Coordinates of N, CA and C in Angstrom, one line a residue:
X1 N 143.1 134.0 123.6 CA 142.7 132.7 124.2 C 141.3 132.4 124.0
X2 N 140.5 133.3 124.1 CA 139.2 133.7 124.1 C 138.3 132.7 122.9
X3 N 139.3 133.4 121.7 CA 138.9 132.9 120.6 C 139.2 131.5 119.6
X4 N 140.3 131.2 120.6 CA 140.6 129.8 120.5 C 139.5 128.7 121.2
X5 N 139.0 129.1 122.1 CA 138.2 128.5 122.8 C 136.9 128.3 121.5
X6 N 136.3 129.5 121.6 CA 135.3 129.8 120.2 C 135.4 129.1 119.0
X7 N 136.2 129.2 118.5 CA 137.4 128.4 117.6 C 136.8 126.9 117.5
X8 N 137.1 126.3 118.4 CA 137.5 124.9 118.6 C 135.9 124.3 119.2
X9 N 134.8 125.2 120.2 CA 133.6 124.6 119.9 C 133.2 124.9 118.4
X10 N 133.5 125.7 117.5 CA 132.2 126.1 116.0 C 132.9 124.9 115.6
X11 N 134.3 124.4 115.7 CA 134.9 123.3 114.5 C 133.8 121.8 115.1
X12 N 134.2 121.7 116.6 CA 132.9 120.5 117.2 C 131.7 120.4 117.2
X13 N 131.2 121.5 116.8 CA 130.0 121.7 116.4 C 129.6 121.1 115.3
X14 N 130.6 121.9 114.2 CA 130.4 121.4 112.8 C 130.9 120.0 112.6
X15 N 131.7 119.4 113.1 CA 132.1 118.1 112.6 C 131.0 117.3 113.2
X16 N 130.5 117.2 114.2 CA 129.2 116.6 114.7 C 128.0 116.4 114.1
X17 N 127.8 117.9 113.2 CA 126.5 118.2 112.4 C 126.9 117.1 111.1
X18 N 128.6 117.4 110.6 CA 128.5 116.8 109.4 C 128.5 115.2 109.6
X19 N 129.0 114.8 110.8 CA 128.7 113.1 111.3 C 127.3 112.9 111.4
X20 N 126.5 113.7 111.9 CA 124.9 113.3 111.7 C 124.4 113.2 110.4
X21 N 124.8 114.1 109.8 CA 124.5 114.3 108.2 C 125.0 113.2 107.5
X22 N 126.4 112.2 107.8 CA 126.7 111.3 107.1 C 126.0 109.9 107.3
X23 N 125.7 110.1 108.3 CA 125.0 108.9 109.0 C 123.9 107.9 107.7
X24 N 124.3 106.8 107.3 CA 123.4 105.9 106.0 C 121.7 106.0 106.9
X25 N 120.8 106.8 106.1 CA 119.3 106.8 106.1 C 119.0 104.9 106.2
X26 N 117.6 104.9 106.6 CA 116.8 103.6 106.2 C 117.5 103.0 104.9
X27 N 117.0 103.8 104.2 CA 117.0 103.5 102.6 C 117.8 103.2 101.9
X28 N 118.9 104.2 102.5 CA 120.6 103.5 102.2 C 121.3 102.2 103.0
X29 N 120.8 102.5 104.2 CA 121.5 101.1 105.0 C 120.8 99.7 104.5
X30 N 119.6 99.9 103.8 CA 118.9 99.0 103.3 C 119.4 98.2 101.7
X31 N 119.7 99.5 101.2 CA 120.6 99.6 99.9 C 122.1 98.8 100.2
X32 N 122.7 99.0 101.4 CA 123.7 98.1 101.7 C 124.1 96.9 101.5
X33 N 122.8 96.9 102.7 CA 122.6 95.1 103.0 C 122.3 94.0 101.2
X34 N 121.2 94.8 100.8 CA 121.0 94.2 99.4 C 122.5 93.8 98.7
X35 N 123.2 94.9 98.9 CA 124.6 94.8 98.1 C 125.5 93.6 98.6
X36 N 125.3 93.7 99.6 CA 126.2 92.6 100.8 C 125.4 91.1 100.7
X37 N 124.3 91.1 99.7 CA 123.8 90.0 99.8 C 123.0 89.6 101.3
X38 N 122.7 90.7 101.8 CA 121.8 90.1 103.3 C 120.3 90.4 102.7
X39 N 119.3 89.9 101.8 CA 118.7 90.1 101.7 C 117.3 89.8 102.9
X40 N 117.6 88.9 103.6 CA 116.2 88.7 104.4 C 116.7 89.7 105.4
X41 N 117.8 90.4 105.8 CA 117.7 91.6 106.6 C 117.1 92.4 106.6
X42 N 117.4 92.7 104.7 CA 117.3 93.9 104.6 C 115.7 93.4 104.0
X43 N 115.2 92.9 103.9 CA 113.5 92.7 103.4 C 113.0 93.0 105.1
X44 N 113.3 92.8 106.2 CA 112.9 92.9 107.0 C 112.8 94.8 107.5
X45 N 113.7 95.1 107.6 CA 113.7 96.6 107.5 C 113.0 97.4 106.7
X46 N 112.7 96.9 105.0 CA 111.9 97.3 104.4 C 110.5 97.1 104.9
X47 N 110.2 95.8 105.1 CA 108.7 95.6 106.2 C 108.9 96.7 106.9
X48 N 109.5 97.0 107.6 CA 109.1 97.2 108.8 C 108.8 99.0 108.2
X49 N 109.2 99.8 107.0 CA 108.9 101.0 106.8 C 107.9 100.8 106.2
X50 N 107.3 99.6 105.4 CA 106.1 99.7 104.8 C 104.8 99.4 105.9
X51 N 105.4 98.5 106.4 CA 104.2 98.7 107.6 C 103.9 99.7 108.5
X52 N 105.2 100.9 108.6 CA 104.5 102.3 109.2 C 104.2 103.3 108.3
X53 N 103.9 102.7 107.2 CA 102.8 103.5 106.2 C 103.6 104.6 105.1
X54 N 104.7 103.9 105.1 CA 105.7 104.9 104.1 C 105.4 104.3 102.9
X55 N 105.1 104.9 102.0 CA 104.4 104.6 100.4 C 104.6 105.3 99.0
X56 N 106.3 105.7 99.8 CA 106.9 106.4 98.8 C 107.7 105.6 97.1
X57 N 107.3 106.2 96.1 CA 107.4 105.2 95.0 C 108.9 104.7 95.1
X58 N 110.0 105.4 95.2 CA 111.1 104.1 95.2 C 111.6 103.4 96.6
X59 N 110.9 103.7 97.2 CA 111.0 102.3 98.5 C 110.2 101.2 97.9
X60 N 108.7 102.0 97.7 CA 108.2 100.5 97.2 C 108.7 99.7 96.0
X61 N 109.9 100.2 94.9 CA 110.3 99.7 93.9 C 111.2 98.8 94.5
X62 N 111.8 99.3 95.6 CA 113.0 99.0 96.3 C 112.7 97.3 97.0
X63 N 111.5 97.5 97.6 CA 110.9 96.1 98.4 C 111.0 95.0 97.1
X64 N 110.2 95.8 95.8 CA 109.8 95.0 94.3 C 111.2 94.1 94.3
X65 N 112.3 95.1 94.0 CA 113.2 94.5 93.1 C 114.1 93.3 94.6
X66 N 113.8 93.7 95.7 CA 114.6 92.5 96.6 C 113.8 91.6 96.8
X67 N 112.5 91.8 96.9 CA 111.8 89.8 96.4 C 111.9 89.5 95.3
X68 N 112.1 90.4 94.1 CA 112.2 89.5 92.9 C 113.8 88.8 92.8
X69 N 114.4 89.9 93.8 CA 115.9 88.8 94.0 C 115.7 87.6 94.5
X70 N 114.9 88.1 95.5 CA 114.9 87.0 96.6 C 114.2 85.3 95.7
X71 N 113.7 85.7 94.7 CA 112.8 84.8 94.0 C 110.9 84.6 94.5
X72 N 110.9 85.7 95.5 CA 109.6 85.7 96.0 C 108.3 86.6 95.2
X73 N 108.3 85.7 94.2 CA 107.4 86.1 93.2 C 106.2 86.8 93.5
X74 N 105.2 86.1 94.5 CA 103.9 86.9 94.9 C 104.1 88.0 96.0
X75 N 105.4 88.5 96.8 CA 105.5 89.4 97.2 C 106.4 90.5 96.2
X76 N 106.8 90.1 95.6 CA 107.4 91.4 94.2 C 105.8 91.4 93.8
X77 N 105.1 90.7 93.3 CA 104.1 91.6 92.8 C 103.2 92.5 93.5
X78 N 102.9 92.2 94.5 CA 102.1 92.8 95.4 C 102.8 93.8 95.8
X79 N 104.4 94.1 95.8 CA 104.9 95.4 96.0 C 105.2 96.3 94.4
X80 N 104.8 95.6 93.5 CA 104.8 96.1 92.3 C 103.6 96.9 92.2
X81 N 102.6 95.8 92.7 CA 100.8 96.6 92.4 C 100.8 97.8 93.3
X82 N 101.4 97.8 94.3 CA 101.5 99.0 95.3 C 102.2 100.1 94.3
X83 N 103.0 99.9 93.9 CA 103.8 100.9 93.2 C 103.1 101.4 92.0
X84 N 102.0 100.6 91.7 CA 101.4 100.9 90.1 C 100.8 101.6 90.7
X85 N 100.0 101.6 91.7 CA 98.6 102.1 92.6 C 99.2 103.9 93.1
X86 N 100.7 104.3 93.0 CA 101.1 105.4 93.1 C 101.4 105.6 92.3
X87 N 101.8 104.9 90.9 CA 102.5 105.8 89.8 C 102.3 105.1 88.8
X88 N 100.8 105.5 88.7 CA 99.5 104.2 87.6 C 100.2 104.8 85.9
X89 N 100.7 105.7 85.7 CA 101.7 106.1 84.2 C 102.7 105.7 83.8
X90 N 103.6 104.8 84.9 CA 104.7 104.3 84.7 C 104.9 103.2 83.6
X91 N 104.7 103.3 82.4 CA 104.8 102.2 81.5 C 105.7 101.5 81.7
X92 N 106.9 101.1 82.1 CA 108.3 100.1 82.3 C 107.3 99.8 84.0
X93 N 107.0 99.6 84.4 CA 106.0 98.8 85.7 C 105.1 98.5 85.4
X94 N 104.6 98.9 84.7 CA 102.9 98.1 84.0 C 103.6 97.1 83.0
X95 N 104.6 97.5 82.3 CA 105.0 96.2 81.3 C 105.8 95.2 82.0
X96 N 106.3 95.4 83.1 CA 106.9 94.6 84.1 C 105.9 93.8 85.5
X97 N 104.5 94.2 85.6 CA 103.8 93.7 86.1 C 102.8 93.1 85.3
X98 N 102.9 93.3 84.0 CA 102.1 92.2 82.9 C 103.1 91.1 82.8
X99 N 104.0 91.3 83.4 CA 104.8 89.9 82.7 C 105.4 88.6 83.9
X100 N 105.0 89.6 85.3 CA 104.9 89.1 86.2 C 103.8 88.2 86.4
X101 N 102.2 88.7 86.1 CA 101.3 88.2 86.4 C 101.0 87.0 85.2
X102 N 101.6 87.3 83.8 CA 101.5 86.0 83.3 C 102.2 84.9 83.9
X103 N 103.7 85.4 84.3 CA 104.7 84.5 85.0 C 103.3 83.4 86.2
X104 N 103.0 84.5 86.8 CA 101.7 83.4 87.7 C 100.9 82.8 87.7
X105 N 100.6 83.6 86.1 CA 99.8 82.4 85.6 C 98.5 82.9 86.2
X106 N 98.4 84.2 86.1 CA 96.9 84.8 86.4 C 96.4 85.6 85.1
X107 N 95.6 84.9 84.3 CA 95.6 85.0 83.0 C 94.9 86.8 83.3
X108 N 93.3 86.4 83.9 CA 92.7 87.4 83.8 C 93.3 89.2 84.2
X109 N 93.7 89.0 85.3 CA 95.2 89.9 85.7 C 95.9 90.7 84.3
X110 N 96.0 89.3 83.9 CA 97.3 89.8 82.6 C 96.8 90.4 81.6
X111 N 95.3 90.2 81.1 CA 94.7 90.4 79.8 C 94.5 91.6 80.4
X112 N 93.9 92.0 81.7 CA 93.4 93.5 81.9 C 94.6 94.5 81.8
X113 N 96.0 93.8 82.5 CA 96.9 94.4 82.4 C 97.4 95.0 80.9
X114 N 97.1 94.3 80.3 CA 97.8 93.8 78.8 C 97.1 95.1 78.1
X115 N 95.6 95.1 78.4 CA 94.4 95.7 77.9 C 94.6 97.2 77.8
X116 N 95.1 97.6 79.2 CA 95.6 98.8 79.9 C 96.8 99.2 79.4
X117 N 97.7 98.5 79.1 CA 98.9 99.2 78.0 C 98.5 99.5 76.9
X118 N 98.1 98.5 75.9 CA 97.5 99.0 74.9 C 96.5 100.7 74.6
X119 N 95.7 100.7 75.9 CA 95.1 101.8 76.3 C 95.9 103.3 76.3
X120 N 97.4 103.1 77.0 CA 97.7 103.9 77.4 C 99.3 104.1 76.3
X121 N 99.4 103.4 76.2 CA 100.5 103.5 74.9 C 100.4 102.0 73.7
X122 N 99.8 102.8 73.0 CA 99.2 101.5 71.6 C 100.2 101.4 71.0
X123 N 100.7 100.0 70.3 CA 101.9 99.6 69.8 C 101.8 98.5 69.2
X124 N 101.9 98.0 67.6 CA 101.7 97.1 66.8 C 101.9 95.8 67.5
X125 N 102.8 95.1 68.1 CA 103.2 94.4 68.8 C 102.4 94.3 70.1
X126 N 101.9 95.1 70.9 CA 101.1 95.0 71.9 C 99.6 94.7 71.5
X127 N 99.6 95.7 70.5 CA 98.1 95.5 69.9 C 97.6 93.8 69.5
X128 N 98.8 93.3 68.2 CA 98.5 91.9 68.4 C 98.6 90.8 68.5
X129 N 99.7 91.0 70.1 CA 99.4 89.7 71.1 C 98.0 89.9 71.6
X130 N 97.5 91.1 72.8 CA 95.9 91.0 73.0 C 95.0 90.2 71.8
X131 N 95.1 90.9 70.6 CA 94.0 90.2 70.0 C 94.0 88.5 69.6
X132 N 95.4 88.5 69.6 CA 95.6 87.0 69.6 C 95.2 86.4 71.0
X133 N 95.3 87.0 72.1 CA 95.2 86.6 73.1 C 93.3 86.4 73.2
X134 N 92.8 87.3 72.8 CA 91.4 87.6 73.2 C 90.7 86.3 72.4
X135 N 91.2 86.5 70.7 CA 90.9 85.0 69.7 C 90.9 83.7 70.4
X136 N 92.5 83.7 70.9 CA 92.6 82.4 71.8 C 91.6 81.5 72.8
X137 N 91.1 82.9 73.3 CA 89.9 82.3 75.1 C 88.8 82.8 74.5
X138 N 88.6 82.6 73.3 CA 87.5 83.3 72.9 C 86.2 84.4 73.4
X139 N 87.1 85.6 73.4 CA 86.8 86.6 73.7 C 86.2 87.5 72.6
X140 N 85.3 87.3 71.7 CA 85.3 87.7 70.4 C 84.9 89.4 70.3
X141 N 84.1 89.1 71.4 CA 83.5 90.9 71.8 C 84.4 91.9 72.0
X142 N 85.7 91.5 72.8 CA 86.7 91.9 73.1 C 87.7 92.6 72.2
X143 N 87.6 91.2 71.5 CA 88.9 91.6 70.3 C 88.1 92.2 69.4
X144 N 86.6 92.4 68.9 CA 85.7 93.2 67.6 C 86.2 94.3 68.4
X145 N 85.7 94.8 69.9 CA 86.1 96.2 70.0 C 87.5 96.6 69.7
X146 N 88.1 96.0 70.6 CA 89.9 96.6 70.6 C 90.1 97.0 68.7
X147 N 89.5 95.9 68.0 CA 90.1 95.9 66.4 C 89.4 97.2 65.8
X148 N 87.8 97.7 66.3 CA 87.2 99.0 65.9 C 87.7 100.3 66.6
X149 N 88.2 100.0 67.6 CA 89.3 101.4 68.1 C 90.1 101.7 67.9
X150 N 90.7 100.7 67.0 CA 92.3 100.2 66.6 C 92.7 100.5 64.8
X151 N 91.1 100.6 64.5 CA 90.8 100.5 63.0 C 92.1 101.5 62.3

């Protein structure tokens, strides 16, 4: 009898533990809502983890990619720049935040951006849009360098 008793708290124990355990995190109940189409919900929930100072790289991708749903261009970038500012090697976010910031139409932004790929992964095609770019606003100093490091 004893051990029936025994028995039946370790099983309520355990099904308790594993109901806590199933329980959807921030991140996933967040991931929901996006799915469900509740985006200003779920933008709101994400505020509210970014404002108590969680600055972990795929939340902040996470905030990125639901205002660029949302179509809220200058807060995708500003949660993009946060993301670059943690994970400044991520080439697919640097080439995704160069093409945001042209999208804005923040030229200077974009040539540094632009400048900084080239820097960090050089590529025929990258190389010369910049110099075309640099020719264009006549930047001549700019493009002599880039073309003597590039030689």
């Amino acid at each position: 009898m004893r051990r029936h008793i025994v028995l039946i708290v370790v099983v309520g124990i355990a099904v308790l533990v594993a109901g806590y355990l199933l329980v959807p995190r921030l991140e996933e109940h967040v991931t929901m809502l996006t799915r469900d189409g509740l985006y200003d919900t779920a933008a709101r929930e994400l505020s509210a983890l970014r404002e108590s100072g969680d600055r972990r790289p795929p939340m902040l991708m996470q905030i990125h990619l639901l205002h660029e749903r949302q179509g809220d261009r200058v807060r995708a970038l500003k949660a993009l720049d946060d993301y670059v500012a943690v994970r400044p090697r991520d080439i697919s976010a640097l080439e995704k935040r160069a093409e945001l910031l042209l999208q804005a139409g923040q030229l200077e932004r974009y040539l540094e951006a632009l400048s900084d790929l080239v820097a960090m992964r050089p590529s025929s095609d990258r190389l010369n849009l910049l110099l075309a770019l640099y020719r264009l606003h006549g930047r001549f100093d700019a493009e002599l360098t880039l073309m003597q490091a590039h030689a």
